[in-house]
Coordinates of C-alpha atoms in Angstrom, one line a residue:
Chain A
M252 CA -112.6 138.9 33.8
I253 CA -111.1 142.5 33.8
G254 CA -108.8 141.3 31.0
L255 CA -112.1 140.9 28.7
E256 CA -113.8 144.0 29.7
I257 CA -110.4 146.3 28.6
F258 CA -110.7 144.7 25.1
N259 CA -114.0 144.7 24.8
T260 CA -113.9 148.5 24.8
F261 CA -111.1 148.6 22.9
I262 CA -112.4 146.0 19.7
L263 CA -116.0 147.9 20.1
L264 CA -114.0 151.4 19.1
L265 CA -112.0 150.0 16.2
L266 CA -115.3 148.5 14.9
V267 CA -116.9 151.7 15.1
V268 CA -113.8 153.2 13.5
A269 CA -113.8 150.5 10.8
A270 CA -117.3 150.8 9.9
V271 CA -117.3 154.5 9.5
T272 CA -114.0 154.8 7.1
S273 CA -115.5 151.8 4.8
L274 CA -119.0 154.0 4.3
W275 CA -116.9 157.3 4.0
V276 CA -113.9 156.0 1.7
K277 CA -114.2 157.1 -2.4
D278 CA -112.4 154.0 -3.6
L279 CA -114.9 151.0 -3.7
L280 CA -112.6 148.8 -3.8
V281 CA -110.7 150.2 -0.3
S282 CA -114.2 150.4 1.3
A283 CA -114.7 146.3 0.2
V284 CA -111.4 145.9 1.9
V285 CA -112.0 147.8 5.1
F286 CA -115.3 145.8 5.3
G287 CA -113.6 142.6 6.0
V288 CA -111.6 143.9 8.5
Y289 CA -115.1 145.2 9.9
S290 CA -115.8 141.7 10.3
F291 CA -112.3 140.3 11.6
L292 CA -113.1 142.6 13.8
M293 CA -116.3 141.5 15.0
C294 CA -115.0 137.4 15.1
L295 CA -112.6 138.9 17.1
L296 CA -115.6 140.5 19.5
W297 CA -117.3 137.0 19.2
A298 CA -114.2 135.1 20.6
E299 CA -113.4 137.5 23.3
M300 CA -116.9 136.6 24.3
G301 CA -116.1 132.9 24.2
A302 CA -118.6 132.3 21.7
V303 CA -116.2 130.1 19.6
D304 CA -118.1 128.6 17.0
V305 CA -120.1 131.9 15.7
A306 CA -116.4 133.3 15.6
F307 CA -115.2 130.7 13.7
T308 CA -118.4 131.1 11.0
E309 CA -117.8 134.8 11.1
A310 CA -114.6 134.8 10.4
T311 CA -115.1 132.4 7.1
V312 CA -118.3 134.0 5.8
G313 CA -117.8 137.6 7.0
A314 CA -113.8 137.9 6.0
G315 CA -113.2 135.0 3.9
I316 CA -115.9 134.9 1.2
S317 CA -117.7 138.4 1.2
T318 CA -114.9 140.1 1.0
V319 CA -113.6 138.1 -2.3
V320 CA -117.4 138.5 -3.6
L321 CA -117.7 142.1 -3.2
V322 CA -113.9 142.6 -5.0
A323 CA -115.6 140.0 -8.2
T324 CA -118.2 142.5 -8.2
I325 CA -116.4 145.6 -7.8
F326 CA -114.3 144.1 -10.8
H327 CA -117.1 144.6 -12.9
L328 CA -117.8 148.2 -11.9
R329 CA -115.8 151.4 -12.0
R330 CA -114.0 151.9 -9.2
K331 CA -114.5 155.4 -8.8
S332 CA -117.7 155.4 -6.7
N333 CA -119.5 158.8 -8.3
D334 CA -121.6 160.0 -4.9
Chain B
M31 CA -78.6 136.9 37.2
I32 CA -81.0 134.5 36.2
E33 CA -82.1 133.9 39.9
S34 CA -82.3 137.3 40.4
L35 CA -84.5 138.3 37.7
S36 CA -86.7 135.4 38.0
T37 CA -87.3 136.4 41.9
L38 CA -87.8 139.9 40.6
V39 CA -90.5 139.1 37.8
L40 CA -92.1 136.3 40.0
A41 CA -92.2 137.5 43.1
T42 CA -95.5 137.7 44.2
T43 CA -96.8 134.8 42.1
P44 CA -98.2 131.8 44.6
D45 CA -97.5 129.4 42.0
A46 CA -93.8 129.9 40.6
G47 CA -93.1 126.5 39.9
N48 CA -90.0 124.7 39.8
E49 CA -86.8 125.8 37.8
G50 CA -87.7 124.5 34.7
F51 CA -90.8 126.6 34.3
M52 CA -89.6 129.5 35.7
L53 CA -87.2 129.7 32.8
L54 CA -89.3 128.9 30.1
K55 CA -91.8 131.7 31.4
I56 CA -89.0 134.3 31.1
V57 CA -88.0 133.3 28.2
G58 CA -91.5 133.9 27.2
I59 CA -91.8 137.4 28.6
V60 CA -88.8 138.8 27.5
S61 CA -90.0 137.7 24.1
G62 CA -93.5 138.7 24.0
I63 CA -92.0 142.4 25.3
L64 CA -89.4 142.3 22.5
G65 CA -92.7 141.9 20.0
L66 CA -94.0 144.6 21.3
I67 CA -91.0 146.8 20.8
F68 CA -90.8 145.8 17.3
F69 CA -94.6 146.7 16.6
L70 CA -94.1 150.0 18.4
G71 CA -91.1 150.8 15.7
S72 CA -93.5 149.7 13.2
A73 CA -96.4 151.4 14.3
V74 CA -94.3 154.7 14.5
G75 CA -92.9 153.9 11.1
M76 CA -96.4 153.5 9.3
L77 CA -97.4 156.8 10.9
R78 CA -94.4 158.9 10.1
F79 CA -93.0 158.1 7.2
P80 CA -94.2 160.4 4.4
D81 CA -94.5 158.0 1.4
F82 CA -96.9 154.9 0.7
Y83 CA -93.6 152.6 -0.3
T84 CA -91.5 153.7 3.2
R85 CA -94.5 152.8 4.9
M86 CA -95.1 149.5 3.3
H87 CA -91.4 148.6 4.2
A88 CA -91.5 149.6 7.9
A89 CA -95.3 147.5 8.2
G90 CA -94.0 144.4 6.3
K91 CA -91.0 144.1 8.6
G92 CA -91.6 144.9 11.5
D93 CA -95.1 143.3 11.5
T94 CA -93.8 140.1 11.0
L95 CA -91.1 139.8 13.1
S96 CA -93.5 141.3 16.1
T97 CA -96.0 139.0 15.3
M98 CA -93.9 136.1 15.5
L99 CA -91.8 137.0 18.6
M100 CA -95.5 137.6 20.6
L101 CA -96.6 133.7 19.8
G102 CA -93.4 132.1 20.6
G103 CA -93.3 134.2 23.5
F104 CA -96.9 133.1 24.2
G105 CA -96.2 129.5 23.5
F106 CA -93.5 129.3 26.1
V107 CA -95.4 130.9 28.7
T108 CA -98.0 128.2 28.4
M109 CA -95.8 125.8 28.7
D110 CA -96.7 124.5 32.4
D111 CA -96.0 121.4 32.6
F112 CA -94.1 118.8 30.5
S113 CA -96.7 116.5 29.0
L114 CA -97.4 115.5 25.6
G115 CA -100.3 117.7 25.3
S116 CA -98.4 121.1 26.0
W117 CA -95.5 119.8 23.5
L118 CA -98.2 119.7 20.7
L119 CA -99.5 123.1 21.5
L120 CA -96.1 124.5 21.5
I121 CA -95.5 122.7 17.8
K122 CA -99.0 124.1 17.1
I123 CA -97.7 127.8 17.7
L124 CA -94.7 127.5 16.0
G125 CA -97.4 126.0 13.0
V126 CA -98.8 129.4 12.9
V127 CA -95.3 131.2 13.3
L128 CA -93.9 129.3 11.0
F129 CA -97.1 129.9 8.3
I130 CA -96.8 134.0 9.0
Y131 CA -93.0 133.7 8.6
L132 CA -93.9 132.5 4.8
T133 CA -97.1 134.4 3.9
T134 CA -97.0 138.3 5.4
P135 CA -93.7 138.7 3.5
T136 CA -95.5 137.5 0.2
S137 CA -98.8 139.3 0.6
S138 CA -96.6 142.7 1.3
H139 CA -94.5 141.9 -1.9
A140 CA -97.7 141.1 -3.7
L141 CA -99.6 144.4 -2.3
M142 CA -96.2 146.6 -3.4
R143 CA -96.3 145.2 -6.9
A144 CA -99.9 145.9 -7.1
A145 CA -99.2 149.7 -6.5
F146 CA -96.5 149.7 -8.6
E147 CA -97.8 148.7 -11.3
D148 CA -101.2 151.2 -10.4
D149 CA -99.0 153.7 -10.9
E150 CA -98.2 155.0 -7.7
M151 CA -94.8 156.8 -7.9
P152 CA -92.3 156.5 -5.0
M153 CA -91.7 160.2 -3.6
T154 CA -88.5 161.7 -4.8
E155 CA -86.4 163.8 -3.2
E156 CA -87.8 167.0 -4.9
D157 CA -91.3 166.1 -3.5
L158 CA -90.0 165.4 0.1
K159 CA -88.4 169.5 0.1
K160 CA -91.8 170.8 -1.8
S161 CA -93.9 169.4 0.8
K162 CA -91.7 170.4 3.6
K163 CA -91.7 174.0 2.3
R164 CA -95.6 174.0 1.7
G165 CA -95.4 173.3 5.4
K166 CA -97.7 170.2 3.9
K167 CA -96.7 167.3 6.7
K168 CA -97.8 164.4 5.1
S169 CA -97.9 164.7 1.6
Chain C
M235 CA -99.7 135.1 36.6
T236 CA -99.8 134.4 32.8
E237 CA -103.0 136.2 32.8
W238 CA -101.3 139.4 34.0
F239 CA -99.1 138.9 31.3
A240 CA -101.8 138.2 28.9
I241 CA -103.9 141.4 29.6
I242 CA -100.8 144.1 29.9
M243 CA -99.6 142.3 26.1
G244 CA -103.3 142.6 25.1
T245 CA -103.7 146.3 26.1
C246 CA -100.4 147.3 24.4
L247 CA -101.1 145.6 21.4
F248 CA -105.0 147.8 21.3
V249 CA -102.9 150.7 22.4
L250 CA -100.4 150.2 19.5
M251 CA -102.8 149.7 16.8
I252 CA -103.9 153.7 17.0
P253 CA -101.4 154.6 14.7
V254 CA -102.9 152.1 11.9
I255 CA -106.3 152.6 12.7
Y256 CA -105.1 156.3 11.5
R257 CA -103.6 155.4 8.6
I258 CA -106.7 153.2 7.9
C259 CA -108.6 156.5 8.1
V260 CA -106.6 159.2 6.6
G261 CA -104.4 157.0 4.6
P262 CA -103.7 159.4 1.2
T263 CA -103.9 156.3 -1.5
G264 CA -105.9 153.4 -1.2
F265 CA -102.8 151.4 -1.0
D266 CA -102.3 152.8 3.0
R267 CA -105.4 151.4 3.9
I268 CA -105.2 147.8 2.2
L269 CA -101.6 147.8 4.0
A270 CA -103.2 148.7 7.6
V271 CA -105.8 146.2 7.0
N272 CA -103.2 143.7 6.3
V273 CA -101.3 144.6 9.6
I274 CA -104.4 144.6 11.6
G275 CA -104.9 141.1 10.3
T276 CA -102.1 139.6 11.7
K277 CA -102.3 141.4 14.8
T278 CA -106.0 139.7 15.5
A279 CA -104.0 136.5 15.1
V280 CA -101.7 137.3 18.3
L281 CA -105.0 138.8 19.9
L282 CA -106.4 135.8 19.4
V283 CA -103.9 133.4 21.1
I284 CA -103.8 136.6 24.3
I285 CA -107.7 135.7 24.5
G286 CA -107.3 132.3 24.3
T287 CA -105.0 132.1 27.1
L288 CA -107.4 134.1 29.1
Y289 CA -109.9 131.5 28.8
D290 CA -106.8 128.9 29.4
R291 CA -108.3 126.9 26.6
V292 CA -105.4 127.6 24.2
E293 CA -105.5 124.5 21.8
M294 CA -108.8 125.7 20.3
F295 CA -107.5 129.5 19.9
V296 CA -104.4 128.3 17.9
D297 CA -106.1 126.6 15.2
F298 CA -108.3 130.1 15.1
A299 CA -105.3 132.3 14.9
L300 CA -104.3 129.9 12.1
T301 CA -107.1 130.6 10.3
Y302 CA -107.0 134.2 10.5
A303 CA -103.7 134.0 8.9
L304 CA -104.8 132.2 6.6
L305 CA -107.6 134.4 5.5
N306 CA -106.1 137.8 5.5
F307 CA -103.6 136.3 3.4
V308 CA -106.4 135.1 1.1
A309 CA -107.9 138.3 0.8
A310 CA -104.5 140.4 0.5
I311 CA -103.6 138.3 -2.5
I312 CA -106.9 138.6 -4.1
V313 CA -107.1 142.0 -3.6
S314 CA -103.7 142.9 -4.9
R315 CA -104.3 140.4 -7.8
Y316 CA -107.5 142.1 -9.0
L317 CA -105.5 145.5 -8.9
N318 CA -103.2 143.9 -11.3
R319 CA -105.6 143.0 -13.8
T320 CA -107.4 146.0 -14.1
I321 CA -106.4 149.0 -16.0
S322 CA -105.6 152.0 -13.7
L323 CA -107.5 154.9 -13.3
K324 CA -105.9 157.3 -15.0
E325 CA -106.8 155.0 -17.9
M326 CA -110.2 153.9 -17.2
E327 CA -111.0 158.0 -17.0
A328 CA -109.3 159.1 -20.6
R329 CA -111.3 155.8 -22.3
E330 CA -114.7 157.8 -20.8
K331 CA -113.4 160.9 -22.3
A332 CA -112.5 159.8 -25.5
K333 CA -115.8 158.1 -25.7
K334 CA -117.8 161.0 -24.5
E335 CA -116.0 163.4 -27.3
A336 CA -116.7 160.4 -29.8
K337 CA -120.6 160.9 -28.8
A338 CA -120.6 164.3 -29.2
S339 CA -119.0 164.7 -32.3

């Protein structure tokens, strides 16, 4: 349907922006959080294409667990990435 | 007024439905548009405010209200027959609205508290003048 | 009729997300970015319900919206909770400087 194509382009645009920002940002914690947004938008894409169970798994695993695990690891490292 | 508004809004659609659902659909559309306007306000607030705490204020408030209005609007618009299923759907959507109503303010507060403890100082009057003087639009 | 309403709402929502994305890319402090991430999290819940009306299977997508809101809330609380516990950036750098001086002397 016409509506889904419009949403498709917008979501893909947001995905690219979130991915680039997640790599480009200096603070490690913020990159972990922006990575969470990336997987949120990824689930939106899956849901928008109709793959409903994949969206659910991606949401719980990507946004739920991996963000928490990334933040937990950053808790042990220094927050400033030195590259 | 309601008749003219409903005929205006739904003139073209074939499934205009009987009187009851027209009213529900109009309420849904109006609250949807109101939600958009509030989100516009909070988006502009997030863009233009000079300091983190002011942006947090704009985002926290506008975001919650616009989400609730839009979800409520969609709950009413999708109510096409008064069977048990659509009532259940409405209750589920209102459940999501209640959940968002409870959790977004608490997460904004937690974020604000974390920012304050990470010694993120709010902008004072002088900083505003200084940043304007230096011509730097956003500090 | 509801399909057109959903499409218009969806495009307006995406267009209005551009300031939030700008705040994610540019946001001077890290907290602006986390805040913008929080805003996008709640907005995806609304977008999911919109997509649900397009597929006109709204019951299933309302459950997704609830899960999204829950996950977004959990992520925001964990991030702000983690920020509270660690020492601030300045103290961390000050401590390293002190260590370096101790080693040098």
